[in-house]
Amino acid sequence: MQANPLWPVEKRFPRLKNDTRKEVLVVGGGMAGISSALRLKRAGFDVALIERDEVGGPATGASSGVLYYGSGTNLVPAYDLFGEEKANKLWKETAGVIEEIVKTSRDGAIDCGTRTCGSIMVAKNETEMEEIDAEFGALKKLGLPGRLLSGSDVRAYFPLTGFKGGLAYDAVGQVHPARFASGMARTEDLEIYEQTPLIEWKEEDGGVQVKTPGGVIRASDLVLATNTEPCFGMENHFELESSVILASEPTRRVRDVFPEEKILWSMEEKYDMLYPRGDRLILELYALGEEDNKLAYYFPGVEFKIAEQWGEAWSKPADWIPIVGKVSKHVTSAIGMGDQGIIMSWLSGSKIPMIINGGSDWFTEMASPSRFGNNQGAGLTN
Ligand SMILES: Cc1cc2nc3c(=O)[nH]c(=O)nc-3n(C[C@H](O)[C@H](O)[C@H](O)COP(=O)(O)OP(=O)(O)OC[C@H]3O[C@@H](n4cnc5c(N)ncnc54)[C@H](O)[C@@H]3O)c2cc1C
């Protein structure tokens, strides 16, 4: 079932009811699978996608869909993680991905709440302000837009809580990813089967054979975009993380908290994210436990009556880069998308045709499963 009760996906797809043969079979109807399947179709492959439950289900369905640069950190810490050159490339490339997702949803008239509302990272104290200064400097050097804000500037966007200052990212966008993914599947006429889990598979001469309850699919290549599921031993290299979203009842106080439609995020290691959606206030946390304190801190004097609450898990490698590449002769992984997983999924999916054709580039070299050593063939699912 889709995790997010507020923005349901209406388009549904049939179950597989017969045996079939395809050039490529994609497993998993989240953002990673849909992105892979549609790029494969555009590249001329005969491709089908099977989904255990419904397109835009688990992580993609739950997601806030905020489109930000990179793969989950700020740019300055990314220099330590990937080196300056690769981090800069990733930031530049993902800046283009944000524009592409926003444009694609608008051009295709996909009803997924697309907005380029911008976001503001807020600092509570001097130490966080120093990090913001450094981040602003790094973005500027790279030519990406950012605006340094004083405490009083930030109050124009978030009048209720006193922050020391902030950094405005005007290019940040937001879509509802499950509606975007299913909308893309519809406009590009992808061949999709829902309620069709992969239950068994085997590699055979020239390809793979996949068993589902409705029929057997033979394909030359298999793409696994199954997020949290075991995948050829790659699960030893990702952790499961999760977020939970609290949505208020509709309230007239939305404009008191957010005079403009900006996304606010805090600078803690496990960030909090706040934004308005229509007449509701939204708070996203990594985990429940301190939500009463946080609601009182971020929304002082405003009654935040929780109307809906949902959460989900995603897979994330320790090096903050997804696992995208061949895990065996006929099997390619597109997993480990992390907390910036909408952008990462869209980007990773765009590389799948090239990977299947035997090519590579700086991103696929960075994201290759081979970075963990050769544990290919360790098994597909439990
Ligand atoms: C609450 C929350 C908020 C988030 N906010 C943001 C955000 O603001 N910005 C951002 O970029 N990212 C965000 N993320 C992260 C992002 O949503 C995920 O990283 C991304 O959606 C992962 O996509 P996916 O396709 O890999 O996984 P999923 O969406 O989980 O898709 C995997 C699919 O595989 C299917 N599957 C698994 N096994 C099988 C099988 N055997 N047979 C057939 N199908 C199978 C599953 O049913 C599922 O549909 C958030 C995540 C959560 C939970």
Coordinates of C-alpha atoms and ligand atoms in Angstrom, one line a residue:
M1 CA 0.0 0.0 0.0
Q2 CA 1.1 3.5 -0.6
A3 CA 2.6 5.0 2.5
N4 CA 1.3 8.6 2.1
P5 CA -2.4 8.9 2.6
L6 CA -2.7 12.6 1.5
W7 CA -1.5 12.3 -2.2
P8 CA -2.8 9.0 -3.5
V9 CA -1.8 7.6 -6.8
E10 CA -4.9 7.0 -8.9
K11 CA -3.5 5.3 -12.0
R12 CA -3.2 1.5 -11.5
F13 CA -1.7 -1.2 -13.7
P14 CA -2.8 -4.8 -14.4
R15 CA -1.3 -8.0 -13.0
L16 CA 0.9 -10.2 -15.2
K17 CA -1.3 -13.1 -16.4
N18 CA 0.9 -15.0 -18.9
D19 CA 4.4 -15.9 -19.8
T20 CA 6.3 -13.3 -21.7
R21 CA 9.8 -12.4 -23.1
K22 CA 11.4 -9.0 -22.9
E23 CA 14.8 -7.5 -23.6
V24 CA 15.0 -6.0 -20.1
L25 CA 12.9 -6.6 -17.0
V26 CA 12.9 -4.0 -14.2
V27 CA 11.8 -5.1 -10.8
G28 CA 10.5 -2.4 -8.4
G29 CA 8.0 0.4 -9.2
G30 CA 9.5 3.1 -7.0
M31 CA 11.3 6.1 -8.4
A32 CA 14.5 4.1 -9.2
G33 CA 12.6 1.4 -11.2
I34 CA 10.4 3.9 -13.0
S35 CA 13.3 6.1 -13.9
S36 CA 15.3 3.0 -15.2
A37 CA 12.4 1.6 -17.2
L38 CA 11.5 4.9 -18.9
R39 CA 15.1 5.6 -19.9
L40 CA 15.4 2.0 -21.2
K41 CA 12.2 2.5 -23.3
R42 CA 13.4 5.9 -24.6
A43 CA 16.7 4.2 -25.6
G44 CA 14.8 1.7 -27.7
F45 CA 14.8 -1.4 -25.4
D46 CA 11.8 -3.6 -25.2
V47 CA 11.2 -3.3 -21.4
A48 CA 8.6 -4.3 -18.8
L49 CA 8.5 -3.5 -15.1
I50 CA 7.0 -5.7 -12.4
E51 CA 6.0 -4.3 -9.0
R52 CA 5.2 -6.5 -5.9
D53 CA 2.4 -4.2 -4.7
E54 CA 1.7 -0.8 -6.3
V55 CA 3.8 1.7 -8.2
G56 CA 4.8 4.5 -5.9
G57 CA 4.5 2.3 -2.8
P58 CA 7.1 2.2 -0.1
A59 CA 9.8 4.9 0.1
T60 CA 8.7 6.7 -3.0
G61 CA 5.1 6.9 -1.8
A62 CA 6.1 8.2 1.6
S63 CA 8.6 10.7 0.4
S64 CA 8.5 14.5 0.8
G65 CA 9.9 14.7 -2.7
V66 CA 12.2 17.7 -1.9
L67 CA 14.7 18.1 -4.8
Y68 CA 18.1 19.2 -3.5
Y69 CA 21.6 19.0 -4.8
G70 CA 23.9 16.0 -4.1
S71 CA 23.3 12.7 -2.4
G72 CA 22.3 13.7 1.2
T73 CA 25.0 15.9 2.7
N74 CA 26.1 19.5 2.3
L75 CA 28.7 20.2 -0.3
V76 CA 31.5 20.9 2.1
P77 CA 31.2 17.5 3.9
A78 CA 30.9 15.9 0.4
Y79 CA 34.5 17.1 -0.3
D80 CA 35.7 14.7 2.4
L81 CA 33.5 11.9 1.2
F82 CA 34.1 12.0 -2.5
G83 CA 37.0 14.5 -3.1
E84 CA 36.3 18.0 -4.3
E85 CA 36.3 17.2 -8.0
K86 CA 33.7 14.4 -7.8
A87 CA 31.6 16.3 -5.3
N88 CA 31.5 19.4 -7.5
K89 CA 30.5 17.2 -10.5
L90 CA 27.7 15.6 -8.5
W91 CA 26.4 18.9 -7.3
K92 CA 26.4 20.4 -10.9
E93 CA 24.8 17.3 -12.3
T94 CA 22.1 17.1 -9.7
A95 CA 21.3 20.9 -10.1
G96 CA 20.5 19.9 -13.7
V97 CA 18.4 16.9 -12.5
I98 CA 16.2 19.2 -10.3
E99 CA 15.5 21.4 -13.4
E100 CA 14.8 18.3 -15.5
I101 CA 12.3 16.7 -13.0
V102 CA 10.4 20.0 -12.6
K103 CA 10.4 20.6 -16.4
T104 CA 9.4 17.0 -17.2
S105 CA 6.5 17.1 -14.8
R106 CA 5.3 20.4 -16.2
D107 CA 5.7 19.5 -19.8
G108 CA 3.9 16.2 -19.3
A109 CA 1.1 18.0 -17.3
I110 CA 1.6 15.5 -14.5
D111 CA -0.5 16.4 -11.5
C112 CA 2.1 15.9 -8.8
G113 CA 2.2 19.3 -7.0
T114 CA 5.4 20.4 -8.7
R115 CA 6.8 23.6 -7.3
T116 CA 10.1 25.4 -7.2
C117 CA 9.5 26.9 -3.8
G118 CA 13.2 27.1 -2.6
S119 CA 14.4 26.1 0.8
I120 CA 16.2 27.6 3.7
M121 CA 18.7 25.8 5.9
V122 CA 18.6 27.5 9.2
A123 CA 21.3 27.9 11.9
K124 CA 20.4 27.9 15.6
N125 CA 23.8 29.0 16.8
E126 CA 27.2 30.5 15.8
T127 CA 28.8 27.0 15.1
E128 CA 26.0 26.2 12.6
M129 CA 26.3 29.7 11.2
E130 CA 30.0 29.1 10.5
E131 CA 29.0 25.9 8.6
I132 CA 26.5 27.9 6.6
D133 CA 29.2 30.5 5.7
A134 CA 31.5 27.7 4.4
E135 CA 28.7 26.1 2.5
F136 CA 27.7 29.4 0.9
G137 CA 31.3 30.0 -0.2
A138 CA 31.5 26.5 -1.7
L139 CA 28.3 26.9 -3.7
K140 CA 29.4 30.3 -4.9
K141 CA 32.7 29.0 -6.1
L142 CA 30.9 26.4 -8.1
G143 CA 28.5 28.9 -9.6
L144 CA 25.4 27.5 -7.9
P145 CA 22.9 29.9 -6.5
G146 CA 22.6 30.6 -2.8
R147 CA 21.8 33.5 -0.6
L148 CA 23.2 34.1 2.9
L149 CA 20.5 35.3 5.3
S150 CA 20.7 37.1 8.6
G151 CA 18.5 36.3 11.6
S152 CA 16.1 39.1 10.6
D153 CA 16.1 37.9 7.0
V154 CA 15.1 34.4 8.1
R155 CA 12.3 35.9 10.3
A156 CA 10.6 37.1 7.1
Y157 CA 10.2 33.5 6.1
F158 CA 9.8 31.9 9.5
P159 CA 8.5 34.5 11.9
L160 CA 7.7 32.3 14.8
T161 CA 11.1 30.8 15.7
G162 CA 14.3 32.8 16.3
F163 CA 17.2 31.5 14.1
K164 CA 20.6 33.0 14.0
G165 CA 20.7 33.1 10.2
G166 CA 20.3 30.8 7.2
L167 CA 21.2 29.9 3.6
A168 CA 18.5 30.2 0.9
Y169 CA 18.5 27.7 -2.0
D170 CA 16.1 29.2 -4.4
A171 CA 16.5 26.4 -7.0
V172 CA 15.2 23.7 -4.6
G173 CA 12.0 22.1 -5.8
Q174 CA 9.4 19.6 -4.7
V175 CA 7.1 17.1 -6.4
H176 CA 5.0 14.3 -5.0
P177 CA 7.3 11.5 -6.2
A178 CA 4.7 8.7 -6.4
R179 CA 2.4 10.8 -8.5
F180 CA 5.3 11.9 -10.6
A181 CA 6.5 8.3 -11.1
S182 CA 3.1 6.9 -12.0
G183 CA 2.4 10.0 -14.2
M184 CA 5.6 9.4 -16.1
A185 CA 4.7 5.7 -16.5
R186 CA 1.3 6.8 -18.0
T187 CA 2.6 9.5 -20.3
E188 CA 5.4 7.3 -21.6
D189 CA 3.1 4.3 -21.9
L190 CA 5.4 2.0 -19.9
E191 CA 4.5 -1.7 -19.7
I192 CA 4.0 -2.3 -16.0
Y193 CA 2.5 -5.1 -14.0
E194 CA 1.4 -4.4 -10.4
Q195 CA 0.7 -7.1 -7.8
T196 CA 3.3 -9.1 -9.6
P197 CA 6.2 -9.9 -7.3
L198 CA 9.4 -11.6 -8.4
I199 CA 9.3 -14.8 -6.4
E200 CA 12.1 -16.9 -8.0
W201 CA 14.7 -16.3 -10.6
K202 CA 17.6 -18.0 -12.3
E203 CA 20.3 -16.9 -14.7
E204 CA 20.4 -19.0 -17.8
D205 CA 22.2 -18.9 -21.2
G206 CA 21.7 -15.5 -22.6
G207 CA 19.7 -14.0 -19.8
V208 CA 17.4 -14.6 -16.8
Q209 CA 14.2 -16.3 -16.1
V210 CA 11.9 -14.7 -13.5
K211 CA 9.0 -16.5 -11.9
T212 CA 6.0 -14.4 -10.8
P213 CA 2.6 -15.7 -9.6
G214 CA 1.0 -14.9 -13.0
G215 CA 3.7 -16.1 -15.4
V216 CA 7.4 -16.6 -16.2
I217 CA 9.3 -13.7 -17.8
R218 CA 12.4 -14.3 -19.8
A219 CA 14.7 -11.4 -20.3
S220 CA 18.3 -10.7 -21.5
D221 CA 18.8 -8.3 -18.6
L222 CA 17.3 -7.8 -15.2
V223 CA 17.4 -4.5 -13.3
L224 CA 16.8 -4.7 -9.6
A225 CA 15.4 -1.5 -8.1
T226 CA 14.0 -3.1 -5.0
N227 CA 15.4 -0.6 -2.4
T228 CA 15.6 -2.5 0.9
E229 CA 15.6 -6.1 -0.4
P230 CA 18.7 -8.3 -0.3
C231 CA 20.6 -7.9 -3.6
F232 CA 23.7 -10.0 -4.4
G233 CA 25.4 -9.4 -1.1
M234 CA 25.1 -5.6 -1.7
E235 CA 22.8 -5.5 1.4
N236 CA 26.1 -5.9 3.4
H237 CA 27.0 -2.5 2.1
F238 CA 23.9 -0.5 2.9
E239 CA 22.0 0.4 6.0
L240 CA 18.3 0.9 6.4
E241 CA 17.3 4.4 7.5
S242 CA 13.8 5.9 7.7
S243 CA 11.9 9.1 8.0
V244 CA 8.5 9.8 9.5
I245 CA 6.1 12.6 8.4
L246 CA 3.6 14.3 10.6
A247 CA 0.8 16.2 8.7
S248 CA -1.5 18.6 10.6
E249 CA -5.2 18.9 10.2
P250 CA -6.1 21.6 7.7
T251 CA -5.5 24.9 9.5
R252 CA -5.8 28.6 8.8
R253 CA -2.6 29.3 10.6
V254 CA -0.4 28.0 7.7
R255 CA 0.5 31.5 6.6
D256 CA 1.4 32.5 10.2
V257 CA 4.1 29.9 10.1
F258 CA 5.0 30.0 6.5
P259 CA 4.3 33.5 5.0
E260 CA 5.9 32.1 1.8
E261 CA 6.0 28.5 0.5
K262 CA 9.5 27.8 1.6
I263 CA 10.9 24.5 2.9
L264 CA 12.9 24.9 6.1
W265 CA 15.5 22.5 7.2
S266 CA 17.6 22.3 10.3
M267 CA 21.3 21.7 10.4
E268 CA 21.4 18.8 12.9
E269 CA 23.1 15.6 11.7
K270 CA 19.6 14.1 11.5
Y271 CA 17.8 17.1 10.0
D272 CA 14.2 18.1 10.6
M273 CA 12.3 19.4 7.7
L274 CA 9.2 21.6 7.7
Y275 CA 7.0 22.9 4.9
P276 CA 3.4 23.8 4.1
R277 CA 1.4 21.7 1.7
G278 CA -1.9 23.4 0.9
D279 CA -3.6 24.1 4.2
R280 CA -1.6 21.7 6.2
L281 CA 1.6 22.0 8.2
I282 CA 4.2 19.2 7.6
L283 CA 7.0 18.2 9.9
E284 CA 9.5 15.5 8.7
L285 CA 11.7 13.8 11.3
Y286 CA 14.1 10.9 11.2
A287 CA 12.4 9.2 14.1
L288 CA 9.5 9.6 16.5
G289 CA 10.3 10.3 20.2
E290 CA 10.8 14.0 20.6
E291 CA 8.0 15.2 18.3
D292 CA 6.1 17.1 21.1
N293 CA 9.1 19.2 21.9
K294 CA 9.8 19.8 18.2
L295 CA 6.2 20.7 17.4
A296 CA 6.3 23.2 20.3
Y297 CA 9.7 24.6 19.2
Y298 CA 9.0 25.0 15.5
F299 CA 5.3 26.0 15.7
P300 CA 5.1 28.0 19.0
G301 CA 1.5 29.1 19.8
V302 CA 0.1 27.2 16.8
E303 CA -2.0 24.1 17.5
F304 CA -0.5 21.3 15.3
K305 CA -3.2 18.6 15.5
I306 CA -1.6 15.5 13.9
A307 CA -4.1 14.3 11.3
E308 CA -1.9 11.8 9.5
Q309 CA 1.4 10.2 10.2
W310 CA 3.5 7.9 8.0
G311 CA 7.0 6.7 7.5
E312 CA 9.1 4.3 5.5
A313 CA 12.6 2.9 5.1
W314 CA 15.2 3.3 2.4
S315 CA 18.6 1.8 1.8
K316 CA 21.8 3.9 2.0
P317 CA 25.4 2.9 1.6
A318 CA 28.0 4.2 4.1
D319 CA 29.6 6.2 1.4
W320 CA 26.4 8.1 0.5
I321 CA 26.4 6.9 -3.1
P322 CA 23.8 4.5 -4.6
I323 CA 24.8 1.1 -5.8
V324 CA 24.2 1.2 -9.6
G325 CA 25.9 -1.2 -11.9
K326 CA 26.3 -4.9 -12.9
V327 CA 26.1 -7.4 -10.1
S328 CA 26.3 -10.3 -12.4
K329 CA 26.4 -10.9 -16.2
H330 CA 22.7 -10.3 -16.7
V331 CA 21.7 -8.4 -13.5
T332 CA 22.1 -4.7 -12.8
S333 CA 21.4 -3.1 -9.4
A334 CA 19.7 0.3 -8.9
I335 CA 19.5 0.4 -5.1
G336 CA 20.8 2.3 -2.1
M337 CA 19.2 5.6 -3.1
G338 CA 19.4 7.2 0.3
D339 CA 17.7 10.2 1.8
Q340 CA 18.2 12.3 -1.3
G341 CA 16.7 9.4 -3.1
I342 CA 14.4 11.1 -5.6
I343 CA 17.2 12.9 -7.3
M344 CA 19.5 9.9 -7.0
S345 CA 16.9 7.6 -8.5
W346 CA 16.3 9.9 -11.4
L347 CA 20.0 10.2 -12.1
S348 CA 20.8 6.5 -11.6
G349 CA 17.9 5.4 -13.9
S350 CA 19.3 7.7 -16.6
K351 CA 22.5 5.6 -16.6
I352 CA 20.9 2.1 -16.9
P353 CA 20.8 1.9 -20.7
M354 CA 24.5 2.9 -20.8
I355 CA 25.4 0.2 -18.2
I356 CA 23.5 -2.5 -20.1
N357 CA 25.2 -1.5 -23.3
G358 CA 28.6 -1.9 -21.5
G359 CA 29.5 1.8 -21.1
S360 CA 30.4 3.8 -18.1
D361 CA 31.0 7.4 -17.0
W362 CA 32.3 9.2 -13.8
F363 CA 29.0 8.6 -12.0
T364 CA 28.7 4.9 -12.8
E365 CA 32.3 4.4 -11.8
M366 CA 31.6 6.1 -8.5
A367 CA 28.4 4.1 -7.9
S368 CA 29.6 0.8 -9.2
P369 CA 29.0 -2.3 -7.0
S370 CA 32.6 -3.3 -7.7
R371 CA 33.8 -0.6 -5.2
F372 CA 32.9 -3.1 -2.5
G373 CA 35.1 -5.9 -3.9
N374 CA 33.9 -8.9 -5.9
N375 CA 31.0 -10.4 -4.0
Q376 CA 28.9 -10.8 -7.1
G377 CA 26.5 -13.7 -7.4
A378 CA 25.9 -14.0 -3.6
G379 CA 22.2 -14.2 -4.2
L380 CA 19.3 -12.2 -5.2
T381 CA 16.5 -12.2 -2.7
N382 CA 15.9 -14.1 0.5
Ligands
LIG1 C1 9.3 9.8 4.8 C2 10.3 9.9 3.7 C3 10.7 11.2 3.3 C4 11.6 11.3 2.3 N1 11.9 12.6 1.8 C5 12.7 12.7 0.7 C6 12.9 13.9 0.1 O1 12.4 15.0 0.5 N2 13.8 14.0 -1.0 C7 14.4 12.9 -1.5 O2 15.1 13.0 -2.5 N3 14.2 11.7 -0.9 C8 13.4 11.6 0.1 N4 13.2 10.3 0.7 C9 14.0 9.2 0.2 C10 13.4 8.7 -1.2 O3 12.0 8.7 -1.1 C11 13.9 7.2 -1.4 O4 15.3 7.1 -1.4 C12 13.4 6.7 -2.8 O5 12.0 6.9 -2.9 C13 13.8 5.3 -3.0 O6 13.2 4.9 -4.2 P1 13.4 3.3 -4.6 O7 12.7 3.2 -5.9 O8 14.8 2.9 -4.5 O9 12.5 2.6 -3.5 P2 11.0 2.3 -3.3 O10 10.2 3.4 -3.6 O11 10.8 1.6 -1.9 O12 10.7 1.2 -4.4 C14 11.1 -0.1 -4.4 C15 10.0 -1.0 -4.9 O13 10.4 -2.3 -5.1 C16 9.3 -3.2 -4.9 N5 9.8 -4.5 -4.7 C17 10.6 -5.0 -3.7 N6 10.8 -6.3 -3.8 C18 10.1 -6.7 -4.9 C19 9.9 -8.0 -5.5 N7 10.4 -9.1 -5.0 N8 9.1 -8.0 -6.6 C20 8.6 -6.9 -7.2 N9 8.7 -5.6 -6.6 C21 9.5 -5.6 -5.4 C22 8.7 -2.5 -3.7 O14 7.3 -2.9 -3.5 C23 8.8 -1.0 -4.0 O15 7.7 -0.5 -4.6 C24 12.3 10.2 1.7 C25 11.9 8.9 2.2 C26 10.9 8.8 3.2 C27 10.5 7.4 3.6

